[in-house]
């Protein structure tokens, strides 16, 4: 793996926070359809209902974050951000787009039959893939390395170029 110049602890924290937020958002998106395959108690239903009241109030925040990160870090030329930061922000943006794609496929499957084993299996596989990739990205940020995910890294390098050393 290629190592960049030293990155500040604050920059690492913010990059990790972005990946964690994306993971949490996808987890909360997949959860209702996955739970539909199980019976839950009234207490859990009440807890989930209160969580989703808050979540739905802020459901467009990931899209706003996407726009702000893209316009503010990737395309804004006046503030020279280190390449490492641009690289990981763009990785998050491409992963977010991929997550939206997998979520769209999953939701279309749930309309076929919400409580089927296919829906549950696909949901668990998609969610596990998303969480695994996000955790891999977080480890990469903590180790200050440029991680490579096939297809995703190609899209990142298309947008910001390859300045890895």
XYZ file of C-alpha atoms in Angstrom, residues 1-117:
117
model
C 0.000 0.000 0.000
C 1.128 3.528 -0.725
C 1.551 5.912 2.211
C 0.819 9.657 1.910
C 2.359 12.511 3.839
C 1.354 12.775 7.512
C -2.304 13.677 8.022
C -3.572 15.563 11.065
C -5.572 13.758 13.710
C -8.511 16.122 13.094
C -8.546 15.281 9.357
C -8.459 11.566 10.146
C -11.315 11.945 12.622
C -13.468 13.821 10.110
C -12.799 11.270 7.363
C -13.658 8.415 9.730
C -16.808 10.267 10.787
C -17.932 10.541 7.157
C -17.497 6.797 6.606
C -19.262 5.991 9.889
C -22.159 8.274 9.036
C -22.542 6.645 5.609
C -22.556 3.203 7.238
C -25.141 4.241 9.801
C -27.327 5.766 7.109
C -27.296 2.583 5.036
C -27.898 0.432 8.116
C -30.961 2.508 9.004
C -32.208 2.342 5.412
C -31.980 -1.459 5.196
C -33.231 -2.231 8.704
C -37.039 -1.815 8.279
C -37.249 -4.234 5.365
C -34.988 -6.713 7.137
C -37.026 -6.528 10.335
C -40.199 -7.235 8.358
C -38.957 -10.830 8.074
C -39.128 -11.255 11.859
C -41.655 -10.768 14.592
C -40.668 -8.108 17.093
C -42.077 -7.186 20.465
C -44.108 -4.060 21.092
C -41.266 -2.569 23.136
C -38.793 -2.946 20.250
C -41.379 -1.602 17.851
C -41.765 1.512 20.017
C -37.986 2.005 20.189
C -37.602 1.582 16.429
C -40.488 3.916 15.771
C -38.886 6.672 17.852
C -35.505 6.128 16.126
C -37.113 6.375 12.705
C -39.007 9.536 13.586
C -35.631 11.201 14.077
C -34.070 9.468 11.075
C -36.850 10.503 8.697
C -36.574 14.100 9.880
C -32.959 14.075 8.638
C -33.256 11.629 5.751
C -31.960 14.074 3.153
C -28.849 14.988 5.129
C -26.673 12.350 3.353
C -27.525 13.917 0.000
C -26.730 17.385 1.324
C -23.457 16.053 2.761
C -22.652 14.483 -0.626
C -23.173 17.819 -2.400
C -21.195 19.813 0.168
C -18.262 17.383 0.134
C -18.149 17.241 -3.644
C -18.453 20.980 -4.174
C -16.362 22.008 -1.168
C -13.478 19.549 -1.255
C -13.320 17.889 -4.656
C -14.231 20.805 -6.943
C -13.295 23.884 -4.884
C -9.894 24.912 -6.214
C -9.036 27.821 -3.884
C -8.441 25.730 -0.768
C -5.690 23.214 -1.509
C -6.687 20.126 0.427
C -4.117 17.341 0.659
C -4.549 14.624 -1.939
C -5.136 12.037 0.811
C -8.230 13.924 1.993
C -9.561 14.348 -1.546
C -8.892 10.672 -2.244
C -10.865 9.428 0.754
C -13.681 11.947 0.336
C -14.063 10.845 -3.267
C -13.931 7.206 -2.132
C -16.827 7.935 0.224
C -18.774 9.698 -2.541
C -18.346 6.796 -4.961
C -19.216 4.287 -2.219
C -22.296 6.355 -1.351
C -23.398 6.188 -4.978
C -22.829 2.423 -4.995
C -24.735 2.082 -1.738
C -27.663 3.916 -3.300
C -27.539 1.506 -6.254
C -27.566 -1.577 -3.986
C -30.315 -0.058 -1.876
C -32.414 0.575 -4.978
C -32.014 -3.058 -6.080
C -32.886 -4.215 -2.586
C -36.028 -2.074 -2.364
C -37.210 -3.370 -5.729
C -36.740 -6.921 -4.436
C -38.758 -6.122 -1.319
C -41.686 -5.006 -3.463
C -41.754 -8.455 -5.027
C -42.202 -10.182 -1.678
C -41.302 -8.325 1.486
C -40.998 -11.299 3.803
C -39.178 -13.685 1.477
C -35.865 -15.401 2.145
